[in-house]
Amino acid sequence: MVLTGIATVLVVAGGTAFAEIVSSQPSLTPSFNGPVHAVAYAGDTVYIGGDFTSASAGGTAQPRARLAAFDARTGVLRDWTPSADATVRSLAIADGVVYVAGDFGTVNGQARDAVAGISADDGTVTPLSHTVAGQPNAVAAGHGRLYLGGRITAVDGQPRANLAAFSTGSGALDAWAPATDDTVHALAVTADRVYLGGSFHKTNDVRSTVRLAAVDPATGALDETFLPKPVSQVFALAAHADGVYAALGGQGGRAVSYDRAGETRWTRVFDGDAQAVALLDDTVYVGGHFDKACVTGNNGARGSCTDGAVARGKLAAVDREGNLLEWAPQANGVAGTRQLAASPRLGSISAVGDFTVVGGMSRKRYVEFTGVAPVTESAVAAGHVAAYNFDTTIADGTFDDGSGHGHLLRTVTRNGGAPRMVPNGNGQALAFPATCAGDECPRLILRTGDTEDLNPQDRPLRYGASVLLAPEETGRGENILQKGYSKSGGQYKLQVDGLSGKPSCGMSDKTGASVYVARSRTSVADGEWHSLECRRTGPTLAILVDDRLESVAAVPAALSVESHEPFTVGGKGVGRDNDQFHGTLDDVWIQIG
């Protein structure tokens, strides 16, 4: 199945916008028959909790009693089947244990009042067992502790004012016991702070700590250097090195960025509560039961945007300077998104809640958006394994490989299809034959020999080219570059699809079973130069146009290209149906690793 999406940037406020990393189109994921309240990643596994009794994957429903786990890459349910007898509201994962909190009294039939530890491997409960007076809303792990927040009056008969902690080693109740005068909805742990968010007005009896505060992770002492002033109750938090992001309710919801002193960096306003927030690279993702994002920070009765709005159904994205991005998957429902989770390892965002449709697709109460992992310094250092700028030729019109690996491109022609060099910048580019129909049309491709070291196997792969294509130069399908064939050791390719002039990246495995395609929604057939890049990283294949992420497709993590066919530019051969390219190319390149 091909999964694609678009991700472009809209700058609404001043400043530089950062491109988001995930597609706006949902991946193929399980669905659930009841509300989902909590989600967290651990490696390649997603764990969720809520008030469901079954999960469906691949069209088959399987019993899952308020807890479930599945493969983040494929959506296949794990054989992890602990059961809770009532709603799971929050979860956190540490050292191979899934910690859960909620309304339940038993887990796996064993007494576990409102908080429990469950093995991430086999679903058995740990010895952690306490009696909690009240309702927990949030758990977070760090510093050898499991932190618990909610509307709590006591644990094991010992007074607690909405906050408590347990040792993740022994499971014992910890002495950590800061106090708030009302409900705690959210926790976020950093190296030197535990951030608290909720509807309280005092923390440790200090009045200046309204709805958002920071305490010491070991002692619970109030950090009086953090003095934010949120205007309404805080439902969710996402911490970072420079401060914290908060999702607020009230008369219209808000996503707010605070620095370490509690000063507001920026605020984005919505027409409904913001209930979830997550940070992935330089993008802040926000979820809630809003339908619109306000263009300015002004709103009126019932949260309506007074200065204009744009559609953002239950999900939105903001860059770290506060600019609203064009990422807009559009989910349905009333409660909408309850929680978000980010996986830097997978470059993915997951959302849970009460929605049933996202991006026009059926996604019942869980959705994942995959993305493109950022290019690391080590990947850049690996360098190109082939590069052609067409500025240097050798005898007989052979084009030199600028990477230094010696993969010469030799011209192969038919019916007079000779290469034509045209100026481009300070160098030159290669123009291919004009569009033509029939057996006698000119054909031209460039081809290397059998180049084993251009096979990426299952390693990270990037490849691309600069393209100049006029509307009249489009055709049924035009190959820009290609290594291998789909049924002969696998392939990777870059092409322009159809008269619309929209480029796509394609890959197939050495088994030849399926072809996976990431297709741009933007045409490049406008008579202007465009840079195109295909990027395969683990389970994703992405296409970028002018350094802008256009689409992402899911691919098997083990997909391997091991072809003995040559690398070609401009077409797959010189026969009648060779997918001849008819525009102009420059700066063709491949990078592996």
Coordinates of C-alpha atoms in Angstrom, one line a residue:
M1 CA 0.0 0.0 0.0
V2 CA 1.3 3.4 -0.9
L3 CA 0.9 6.1 1.7
T4 CA 1.6 9.7 0.7
G5 CA 1.2 13.1 2.2
I6 CA 2.1 16.7 1.8
A7 CA 3.9 18.9 4.3
T8 CA 4.6 22.5 3.4
V9 CA 5.1 25.6 5.4
L10 CA 2.8 28.6 6.0
V11 CA 4.3 31.5 7.9
V12 CA 1.5 33.3 9.7
A13 CA 3.6 35.3 12.2
G14 CA 7.0 36.9 11.8
G15 CA 10.2 34.8 11.8
T16 CA 11.6 31.9 10.0
A17 CA 9.5 28.8 9.6
F18 CA 10.9 25.3 10.0
A19 CA 9.6 22.6 7.7
E20 CA 7.8 19.9 9.6
I21 CA 9.0 16.3 9.5
V22 CA 5.9 14.2 9.2
S23 CA 3.4 13.6 6.4
S24 CA -0.1 14.9 6.8
Q25 CA -1.5 11.6 5.5
P26 CA -1.9 8.8 8.1
S27 CA 0.0 5.6 8.0
L28 CA -1.8 2.2 8.1
T29 CA -2.5 1.6 11.7
P30 CA -4.8 -0.5 14.0
S31 CA -8.2 0.9 15.1
F32 CA -10.0 0.6 18.5
N33 CA -13.6 0.2 19.5
G34 CA -13.5 2.7 22.3
P35 CA -11.8 5.9 23.4
V36 CA -8.0 5.9 23.6
H37 CA -6.5 8.2 26.3
A38 CA -2.7 7.4 26.3
V39 CA 0.1 6.6 23.9
A40 CA 3.9 6.1 24.2
Y41 CA 6.7 4.8 22.1
A42 CA 9.4 2.3 23.1
G43 CA 11.7 1.5 20.3
D44 CA 9.7 0.1 17.4
T45 CA 6.6 -0.5 19.6
V46 CA 3.7 1.7 20.3
Y47 CA 1.8 1.1 23.6
I48 CA -1.7 2.6 24.2
G49 CA -4.3 2.7 26.9
G50 CA -7.9 3.7 27.1
D51 CA -11.4 2.3 27.4
F52 CA -11.5 -0.1 24.5
T53 CA -12.1 -3.8 24.5
S54 CA -10.9 -4.8 21.0
A55 CA -8.3 -3.7 18.4
S56 CA -8.5 -4.3 14.7
A57 CA -5.5 -4.7 12.4
G58 CA -5.5 -6.0 8.9
G59 CA -9.3 -6.4 9.0
T60 CA -9.3 -8.7 12.0
A61 CA -10.6 -7.7 15.5
Q62 CA -8.7 -9.1 18.5
P63 CA -9.6 -8.7 22.2
R64 CA -7.6 -6.1 24.0
A65 CA -8.8 -5.0 27.4
R66 CA -7.9 -1.3 27.6
L67 CA -4.2 -1.9 26.9
A68 CA -2.5 -2.8 23.6
A69 CA 0.8 -2.7 21.8
F70 CA 1.8 -2.9 18.1
D71 CA 4.6 -2.6 15.7
A72 CA 5.1 1.1 14.9
R73 CA 6.4 0.4 11.4
T74 CA 3.8 -2.1 10.2
G75 CA 0.8 -1.6 12.5
V76 CA 0.7 -5.3 13.4
L77 CA -0.5 -6.0 16.9
R78 CA 2.0 -7.4 19.3
D79 CA 1.2 -10.5 21.4
W80 CA 1.0 -8.3 24.5
T81 CA -2.3 -8.7 26.2
P82 CA -2.5 -7.4 29.8
S83 CA -6.0 -6.4 30.8
A84 CA -7.4 -3.6 33.0
D85 CA -10.9 -3.6 34.4
A86 CA -11.5 0.1 33.8
T87 CA -10.1 3.1 31.9
V88 CA -6.3 3.6 31.5
R89 CA -5.7 7.4 31.4
S90 CA -1.9 7.7 31.2
L91 CA 1.2 5.6 30.7
A92 CA 4.9 6.0 30.8
I93 CA 7.7 3.5 29.9
A94 CA 11.0 3.1 31.6
D95 CA 13.5 0.2 31.8
G96 CA 11.3 -2.3 30.2
V97 CA 8.2 -1.5 32.3
V98 CA 5.0 0.1 31.1
Y99 CA 3.6 2.2 33.9
V100 CA -0.1 2.9 33.8
A101 CA -2.5 5.0 35.8
G102 CA -6.3 5.4 35.6
D103 CA -9.6 4.3 37.0
F104 CA -8.9 0.5 37.2
G105 CA -8.8 -1.6 40.3
T106 CA -7.3 -4.8 38.8
V107 CA -4.7 -5.6 36.1
N108 CA -4.6 -9.1 34.8
G109 CA -7.1 -10.0 37.6
Q110 CA -4.7 -8.9 40.3
A111 CA -5.4 -6.0 42.6
R112 CA -3.8 -2.8 41.3
D113 CA -5.5 0.3 42.5
A114 CA -5.2 3.1 39.9
V115 CA -1.5 2.6 39.2
A116 CA 0.5 -0.4 38.0
G117 CA 3.7 -1.6 36.4
I118 CA 3.5 -4.1 33.5
S119 CA 6.3 -5.9 31.8
A120 CA 6.8 -4.4 28.3
D121 CA 7.8 -7.9 27.1
D122 CA 5.2 -10.4 28.3
G123 CA 2.5 -8.2 29.9
T124 CA 2.8 -9.5 33.4
V125 CA 2.4 -7.1 36.3
T126 CA 5.3 -6.0 38.5
P127 CA 5.1 -5.9 42.3
L128 CA 4.2 -2.2 42.3
S129 CA 0.9 -2.1 44.2
H130 CA -0.6 0.7 46.2
T131 CA -4.0 2.1 47.3
V132 CA -4.6 5.5 45.7
A133 CA -7.4 7.7 47.1
G134 CA -8.6 9.8 44.1
Q135 CA -8.2 9.8 40.4
P136 CA -4.7 9.9 38.7
N137 CA -4.5 11.7 35.4
A138 CA -0.8 11.6 34.5
V139 CA 2.3 9.5 35.0
A140 CA 5.9 10.3 34.1
A141 CA 9.2 8.4 34.7
G142 CA 12.6 9.8 35.5
H143 CA 15.3 10.0 38.2
G144 CA 14.5 6.5 39.4
R145 CA 10.9 7.5 40.1
L146 CA 7.5 7.1 38.7
Y147 CA 5.7 10.5 39.2
L148 CA 1.9 10.5 39.6
G149 CA -0.4 13.5 39.2
G150 CA -4.2 13.9 39.4
R151 CA -6.8 14.6 42.0
I152 CA -5.3 12.6 44.8
T153 CA -5.7 12.9 48.6
A154 CA -3.7 9.9 49.9
V155 CA -1.6 6.9 48.9
D156 CA -1.5 3.9 51.2
G157 CA -3.2 6.1 53.8
Q158 CA -0.4 8.7 53.7
P159 CA -1.6 12.2 52.8
R160 CA -0.7 13.5 49.3
A161 CA -2.0 16.7 47.7
N162 CA -2.5 15.7 44.1
L163 CA 1.1 14.5 43.6
A164 CA 3.0 11.3 44.5
A165 CA 6.0 9.3 43.4
F166 CA 7.2 5.7 43.6
S167 CA 10.6 4.1 43.3
T168 CA 10.9 2.4 39.9
G169 CA 13.4 0.0 41.5
S170 CA 11.5 -1.3 44.5
G171 CA 8.0 0.0 43.7
A172 CA 7.8 1.7 47.2
L173 CA 6.1 4.9 47.9
D174 CA 8.7 7.7 47.7
A175 CA 9.0 10.7 50.1
W176 CA 8.6 13.1 47.1
A177 CA 5.4 15.0 47.9
P178 CA 4.9 18.5 46.5
A179 CA 1.4 19.8 47.0
T180 CA -1.1 21.6 44.8
D181 CA -4.5 23.0 45.8
D182 CA -6.4 21.5 42.8
T183 CA -6.1 18.9 40.1
V184 CA -2.8 18.1 38.2
H185 CA -3.5 17.1 34.6
A186 CA 0.0 16.9 33.2
L187 CA 3.7 16.1 34.1
A188 CA 6.9 16.5 32.2
V189 CA 10.3 15.5 33.5
T190 CA 13.7 17.0 32.7
A191 CA 17.2 16.7 34.1
D192 CA 16.5 19.3 36.8
R193 CA 12.8 19.8 37.0
V194 CA 9.4 18.2 37.1
Y195 CA 6.9 20.5 35.4
L196 CA 3.3 20.3 36.7
G197 CA 0.3 21.5 34.8
G198 CA -3.4 21.6 35.8
S199 CA -6.2 23.7 37.3
F200 CA -4.5 24.5 40.6
H201 CA -3.8 28.0 42.0
K202 CA -1.0 27.2 44.5
T203 CA 2.0 24.8 44.5
N204 CA 3.6 24.1 47.9
D205 CA 1.2 26.9 49.2
V206 CA 2.8 29.6 47.0
R207 CA 0.2 31.7 45.3
S208 CA 2.3 32.8 42.3
T209 CA 2.2 29.3 40.9
V210 CA -1.1 29.3 39.0
R211 CA -1.8 26.3 36.7
L212 CA 1.9 25.7 35.8
A213 CA 4.9 25.2 38.1
A214 CA 8.2 23.4 38.3
V215 CA 9.5 21.4 41.3
D216 CA 12.8 19.6 42.1
P217 CA 12.7 16.0 40.9
A218 CA 14.3 14.7 44.1
T219 CA 12.9 16.9 46.9
G220 CA 9.7 18.3 45.4
A221 CA 10.8 21.8 46.4
L222 CA 9.3 24.6 44.3
D223 CA 11.6 26.1 41.7
E224 CA 10.8 29.8 42.3
T225 CA 12.8 30.9 39.2
F226 CA 10.0 29.6 37.0
L227 CA 7.1 32.0 37.0
P228 CA 4.7 31.5 34.1
K229 CA 1.3 33.0 33.9
P230 CA -1.0 30.7 31.9
V231 CA -4.5 32.2 31.4
S232 CA -6.4 28.9 31.8
Q233 CA -5.9 25.4 32.9
V234 CA -3.1 23.3 31.5
F235 CA -4.0 19.9 30.0
A236 CA -0.6 18.7 28.5
L237 CA 3.1 19.5 28.6
A238 CA 6.2 18.8 26.5
A239 CA 9.5 19.8 28.0
H240 CA 12.7 20.7 26.2
A241 CA 16.1 22.0 27.2
D242 CA 15.0 25.7 27.0
G243 CA 11.7 25.4 28.8
V244 CA 8.3 23.8 28.2
Y245 CA 5.4 23.8 25.7
A246 CA 1.9 23.8 27.2
A247 CA -1.6 22.9 25.8
L248 CA -4.2 25.1 27.5
G249 CA -8.0 25.0 27.6
G250 CA -10.3 27.9 28.4
Q251 CA -12.3 30.2 26.1
G252 CA -10.5 28.9 23.1
G253 CA -7.5 26.7 23.5
R254 CA -3.9 27.8 23.4
A255 CA -0.5 26.3 22.7
V256 CA 2.2 28.3 24.6
S257 CA 6.0 28.2 24.6
Y258 CA 7.6 29.2 27.9
D259 CA 11.3 29.7 28.5
R260 CA 13.0 28.5 31.6
A261 CA 12.1 31.6 33.5
G262 CA 8.4 31.1 32.6
E263 CA 8.4 34.0 30.1
T264 CA 6.1 33.5 27.2
R265 CA 7.9 33.1 23.9
W266 CA 4.8 32.7 21.7
T267 CA 1.1 31.8 21.9
R268 CA -1.1 30.2 19.2
V269 CA -4.8 30.3 19.7
F270 CA -7.5 27.8 18.6
D271 CA -11.3 27.8 18.7
G272 CA -11.4 24.9 21.2
D273 CA -9.3 23.4 24.0
A274 CA -5.7 22.3 23.2
Q275 CA -5.4 19.0 25.1
A276 CA -2.2 17.5 23.8
V277 CA 1.3 18.6 22.8
A278 CA 4.5 16.9 21.5
L279 CA 7.8 18.1 20.2
L280 CA 9.6 16.4 17.3
D281 CA 12.8 18.1 16.1
D282 CA 11.9 21.7 15.4
T283 CA 8.1 21.2 15.2
V284 CA 5.5 21.4 18.0
Y285 CA 2.4 19.3 17.3
V286 CA -0.8 20.2 19.0
G287 CA -4.0 18.2 19.5
G288 CA -7.4 19.0 21.0
H289 CA -11.1 19.4 20.2
F290 CA -10.6 22.6 18.2
D291 CA -11.6 22.9 14.5
K292 CA -9.8 26.1 13.6
A293 CA -6.5 27.9 14.3
C294 CA -6.8 31.6 14.8
V295 CA -4.7 33.8 12.5
T296 CA -3.9 36.1 15.4
G297 CA -4.0 35.8 19.1
N298 CA -7.5 37.2 19.4
N299 CA -10.6 35.3 20.1
G300 CA -14.1 36.0 21.4
A301 CA -17.3 34.3 22.6
R302 CA -17.0 30.6 22.9
G303 CA -13.4 30.8 21.6
S304 CA -14.3 31.9 18.1
C305 CA -11.4 33.5 16.2
T306 CA -12.2 37.2 15.7
D307 CA -9.5 38.1 13.1
G308 CA -9.8 35.2 10.8
A309 CA -9.0 31.5 11.0
V310 CA -7.7 28.5 9.1
A311 CA -9.1 24.9 9.3
R312 CA -7.2 22.7 11.7
G313 CA -9.4 19.8 12.7
K314 CA -8.2 18.5 16.1
L315 CA -4.5 18.6 15.0
A316 CA -2.1 21.4 14.1
A317 CA 1.7 22.1 13.9
V318 CA 3.7 25.1 14.9
D319 CA 7.4 25.8 14.4
R320 CA 9.6 26.7 17.3
E321 CA 9.3 30.4 16.5
G322 CA 5.5 30.2 16.8
N323 CA 4.6 30.1 13.2
L324 CA 1.5 28.1 12.3
L325 CA 2.5 25.4 9.7
E326 CA 0.3 24.1 6.9
W327 CA 0.3 20.6 8.3
A328 CA -3.5 19.9 8.6
P329 CA -4.5 16.2 8.7
Q330 CA -8.1 17.2 9.6
A331 CA -9.6 14.7 12.2
N332 CA -13.3 14.5 13.2
G333 CA -15.0 14.0 16.5
V334 CA -16.0 16.1 19.5
A335 CA -13.4 15.2 22.1
G336 CA -10.9 14.9 19.2
T337 CA -7.2 14.3 20.1
R338 CA -6.5 13.5 23.8
Q339 CA -2.8 12.8 23.7
L340 CA 0.2 12.9 21.3
A341 CA 3.5 11.1 21.4
A342 CA 6.7 11.6 19.3
S343 CA 9.4 9.2 18.3
P344 CA 12.6 10.9 17.3
R345 CA 14.0 7.4 16.4
L346 CA 11.3 6.8 13.8
G347 CA 10.6 10.4 12.9
S348 CA 6.9 9.8 13.8
I349 CA 4.0 11.3 15.6
S350 CA 1.1 9.4 17.1
A351 CA -2.3 10.8 18.2
V352 CA -5.1 9.1 20.2
G353 CA -8.6 10.2 21.1
D354 CA -12.1 9.8 20.0
F355 CA -11.8 10.6 16.3
T356 CA -12.8 8.0 13.6
V357 CA -11.7 9.7 10.4
V358 CA -8.3 11.5 9.7
G359 CA -7.3 12.9 6.4
G360 CA -10.4 11.4 4.8
M361 CA -9.4 7.9 5.9
S362 CA -10.9 5.6 8.5
R363 CA -8.6 5.9 11.6
K364 CA -10.6 4.9 14.6
R365 CA -9.1 6.5 17.7
Y366 CA -5.5 6.0 16.8
V367 CA -3.4 7.5 14.0
E368 CA 0.3 7.7 13.2
F369 CA 2.1 10.1 10.9
T370 CA 5.4 9.0 9.6
G371 CA 8.2 11.2 8.4
V372 CA 11.7 11.7 7.2
A373 CA 14.5 11.1 9.6
P374 CA 16.8 14.1 9.6
V375 CA 20.1 13.7 7.7
T376 CA 22.9 13.3 10.3
E377 CA 26.4 14.6 10.0
S378 CA 27.7 11.1 9.6
A379 CA 25.4 10.6 6.7
V380 CA 26.6 13.7 5.0
A381 CA 30.1 12.8 5.7
A382 CA 29.6 9.5 3.8
G383 CA 29.6 11.6 0.6
H384 CA 28.2 10.9 -2.9
V385 CA 28.9 7.5 -4.5
A386 CA 28.1 9.1 -7.9
A387 CA 27.7 12.7 -9.1
Y388 CA 27.2 14.2 -12.5
N389 CA 27.1 17.9 -13.3
F390 CA 27.7 17.5 -17.1
D391 CA 30.4 20.1 -17.1
T392 CA 33.2 17.6 -17.8
T393 CA 33.3 15.2 -20.7
I394 CA 35.8 12.6 -21.7
A395 CA 36.4 11.1 -25.2
D396 CA 33.4 10.2 -27.2
G397 CA 31.0 12.2 -25.1
T398 CA 31.3 10.2 -22.0
F399 CA 30.4 12.1 -18.8
D400 CA 32.7 12.1 -15.8
D401 CA 31.7 11.0 -12.3
G402 CA 32.4 14.0 -10.0
S403 CA 32.3 11.8 -6.9
G404 CA 35.7 10.3 -7.8
H405 CA 34.3 6.7 -7.9
G406 CA 34.8 6.4 -11.6
H407 CA 31.2 5.6 -12.6
L408 CA 31.3 7.0 -16.1
L409 CA 28.1 7.8 -17.9
R410 CA 28.1 6.7 -21.6
T411 CA 25.6 7.8 -24.1
V412 CA 23.3 5.2 -25.7
T413 CA 21.3 6.5 -28.7
R414 CA 18.7 5.5 -31.3
N415 CA 17.2 7.3 -34.2
G416 CA 19.6 10.2 -33.9
G417 CA 19.0 11.0 -30.3
A418 CA 22.2 12.9 -29.6
P419 CA 23.0 14.7 -26.4
R420 CA 22.6 18.5 -26.5
M421 CA 24.4 20.7 -24.0
V422 CA 22.8 24.0 -22.8
P423 CA 24.2 26.7 -20.5
N424 CA 23.1 26.5 -16.8
G425 CA 24.7 28.9 -14.3
N426 CA 28.4 28.7 -14.6
G427 CA 28.3 25.4 -16.3
Q428 CA 26.2 23.3 -18.6
A429 CA 23.2 21.0 -18.5
L430 CA 22.0 18.1 -20.6
A431 CA 18.9 18.5 -22.8
F432 CA 17.1 15.3 -24.0
P433 CA 15.1 14.7 -27.2
A434 CA 11.8 16.6 -27.6
T435 CA 8.5 14.8 -27.1
C436 CA 7.6 12.5 -30.0
A437 CA 5.3 9.6 -30.8
G438 CA 6.1 6.5 -32.9
D439 CA 8.9 4.0 -33.5
E440 CA 11.2 6.4 -35.2
C441 CA 11.4 9.0 -32.4
P442 CA 14.9 9.9 -31.2
R443 CA 16.0 8.0 -28.1
L444 CA 18.8 9.0 -25.7
I445 CA 19.9 7.6 -22.3
L446 CA 23.1 7.7 -20.3
R447 CA 24.3 4.4 -18.8
T448 CA 27.0 3.1 -16.5
G449 CA 28.3 -0.4 -16.4
D450 CA 27.2 -3.0 -13.8
T451 CA 27.8 -0.9 -10.7
E452 CA 27.6 -3.1 -7.6
D453 CA 28.5 -0.2 -5.2
L454 CA 25.5 1.8 -6.4
N455 CA 23.3 -0.9 -4.8
P456 CA 22.2 0.5 -1.4
Q457 CA 20.9 -2.9 -0.1
D458 CA 18.9 -1.9 3.0
R459 CA 21.0 1.1 3.9
P460 CA 19.9 4.7 4.0
L461 CA 19.7 6.1 0.5
R462 CA 19.5 9.6 -1.0
Y463 CA 19.4 10.5 -4.7
G464 CA 18.3 13.3 -6.9
A465 CA 18.7 15.7 -9.7
S466 CA 18.0 19.3 -10.9
V467 CA 15.2 19.3 -13.5
L468 CA 14.0 21.8 -16.1
L469 CA 10.7 20.7 -17.7
A470 CA 8.2 22.7 -19.7
P471 CA 4.5 21.8 -19.8
E472 CA 4.8 20.7 -23.4
E473 CA 7.7 18.3 -22.5
T474 CA 5.6 16.0 -20.2
G475 CA 4.5 12.6 -21.3
R476 CA 3.0 9.4 -20.0
G477 CA 6.0 8.7 -17.8
E478 CA 9.6 10.0 -17.9
N479 CA 12.5 8.5 -16.1
I480 CA 15.1 10.9 -14.7
L481 CA 17.3 8.2 -13.1
Q482 CA 17.0 4.5 -12.4
K483 CA 19.1 1.7 -10.9
G484 CA 17.7 -1.8 -11.6
Y485 CA 14.3 -3.2 -12.4
S486 CA 11.5 -4.1 -10.1
K487 CA 11.7 -7.8 -10.9
S488 CA 15.4 -8.1 -11.2
G489 CA 17.1 -7.5 -7.9
G490 CA 15.0 -4.5 -7.0
Q491 CA 15.3 -0.9 -8.1
Y492 CA 15.3 2.7 -7.1
K493 CA 14.1 5.4 -9.4
L494 CA 13.1 9.1 -9.9
Q495 CA 10.6 9.9 -12.6
V496 CA 8.0 12.4 -13.7
D497 CA 4.5 11.0 -13.9
G498 CA 2.1 11.9 -16.6
L499 CA 1.1 15.1 -18.3
S500 CA 0.7 16.8 -14.9
G501 CA 4.5 16.8 -14.5
K502 CA 4.5 15.6 -10.9
P503 CA 7.7 13.8 -9.9
S504 CA 7.8 10.6 -7.8
C505 CA 10.3 8.3 -6.1
G506 CA 10.0 4.6 -6.4
M507 CA 11.6 1.6 -4.8
S508 CA 11.2 -2.2 -5.0
D509 CA 12.8 -5.0 -3.1
K510 CA 15.1 -7.6 -4.5
T511 CA 12.2 -10.1 -4.3
G512 CA 10.2 -7.9 -6.8
A513 CA 7.0 -8.4 -4.8
S514 CA 5.9 -4.7 -4.5
V515 CA 6.8 -1.2 -5.7
Y516 CA 6.6 1.6 -3.2
V517 CA 6.0 5.1 -4.4
A518 CA 6.2 8.6 -2.8
R519 CA 4.6 11.0 -5.2
S520 CA 4.7 14.8 -5.1
R521 CA 1.5 16.8 -5.3
T522 CA 3.3 19.7 -6.9
S523 CA 4.1 19.8 -10.6
V524 CA 7.6 20.7 -11.8
A525 CA 6.5 21.2 -15.4
D526 CA 6.6 25.0 -15.3
G527 CA 9.7 25.8 -17.3
E528 CA 11.7 26.6 -14.2
W529 CA 14.6 24.7 -12.5
H530 CA 13.7 22.5 -9.6
S531 CA 15.8 20.3 -7.3
L532 CA 14.3 16.9 -6.7
E533 CA 15.4 14.5 -4.0
C534 CA 14.4 11.0 -3.0
R535 CA 15.3 9.9 0.6
R536 CA 14.9 6.4 2.0
T537 CA 15.5 6.1 5.7
G538 CA 14.5 2.9 7.4
P539 CA 10.7 2.4 7.0
T540 CA 10.1 5.6 4.9
L541 CA 10.6 6.8 1.4
A542 CA 10.2 10.5 0.9
I543 CA 10.2 13.0 -2.0
L544 CA 11.4 16.5 -1.6
V545 CA 11.0 19.3 -4.2
D546 CA 13.2 22.3 -3.7
D547 CA 14.1 21.1 -0.3
R548 CA 10.4 20.9 0.7
L549 CA 9.0 17.6 1.9
E550 CA 6.1 16.7 -0.5
S551 CA 5.2 13.2 0.3
V552 CA 6.1 10.2 2.4
A553 CA 5.4 6.5 1.7
A554 CA 5.9 3.6 4.1
V555 CA 8.4 0.9 3.0
P556 CA 9.5 -2.3 4.7
A557 CA 12.4 -1.6 6.9
A558 CA 14.2 -4.6 5.4
L559 CA 13.7 -3.6 1.8
S560 CA 16.9 -4.2 -0.1
V561 CA 18.0 -3.3 -3.6
E562 CA 20.7 -5.6 -5.0
S563 CA 20.5 -5.2 -8.7
H564 CA 23.1 -6.3 -11.4
E565 CA 21.5 -3.9 -13.9
P566 CA 23.2 -0.7 -14.9
F567 CA 22.4 2.8 -13.6
T568 CA 20.7 4.9 -16.2
V569 CA 19.8 8.6 -16.7
G570 CA 17.0 9.8 -19.0
G571 CA 15.2 6.5 -19.6
K572 CA 15.4 2.8 -19.0
G573 CA 16.6 1.9 -22.5
V574 CA 16.3 3.1 -26.1
G575 CA 13.4 1.1 -27.2
R576 CA 9.9 2.3 -28.1
D577 CA 8.6 2.4 -24.5
N578 CA 11.7 3.5 -22.8
D579 CA 10.1 6.2 -20.5
Q580 CA 12.2 8.8 -22.3
F581 CA 12.8 12.0 -20.4
H582 CA 12.2 15.1 -22.6
G583 CA 13.4 18.0 -20.4
T584 CA 16.8 19.1 -19.2
L585 CA 18.9 17.7 -16.4
D586 CA 21.8 18.8 -14.2
D587 CA 23.5 17.7 -11.0
V588 CA 22.4 14.1 -10.8
W589 CA 23.7 12.4 -7.6
I590 CA 23.5 9.3 -5.4
Q591 CA 24.4 9.0 -1.7
I592 CA 24.4 5.7 0.2
G593 CA 24.8 5.3 4.0

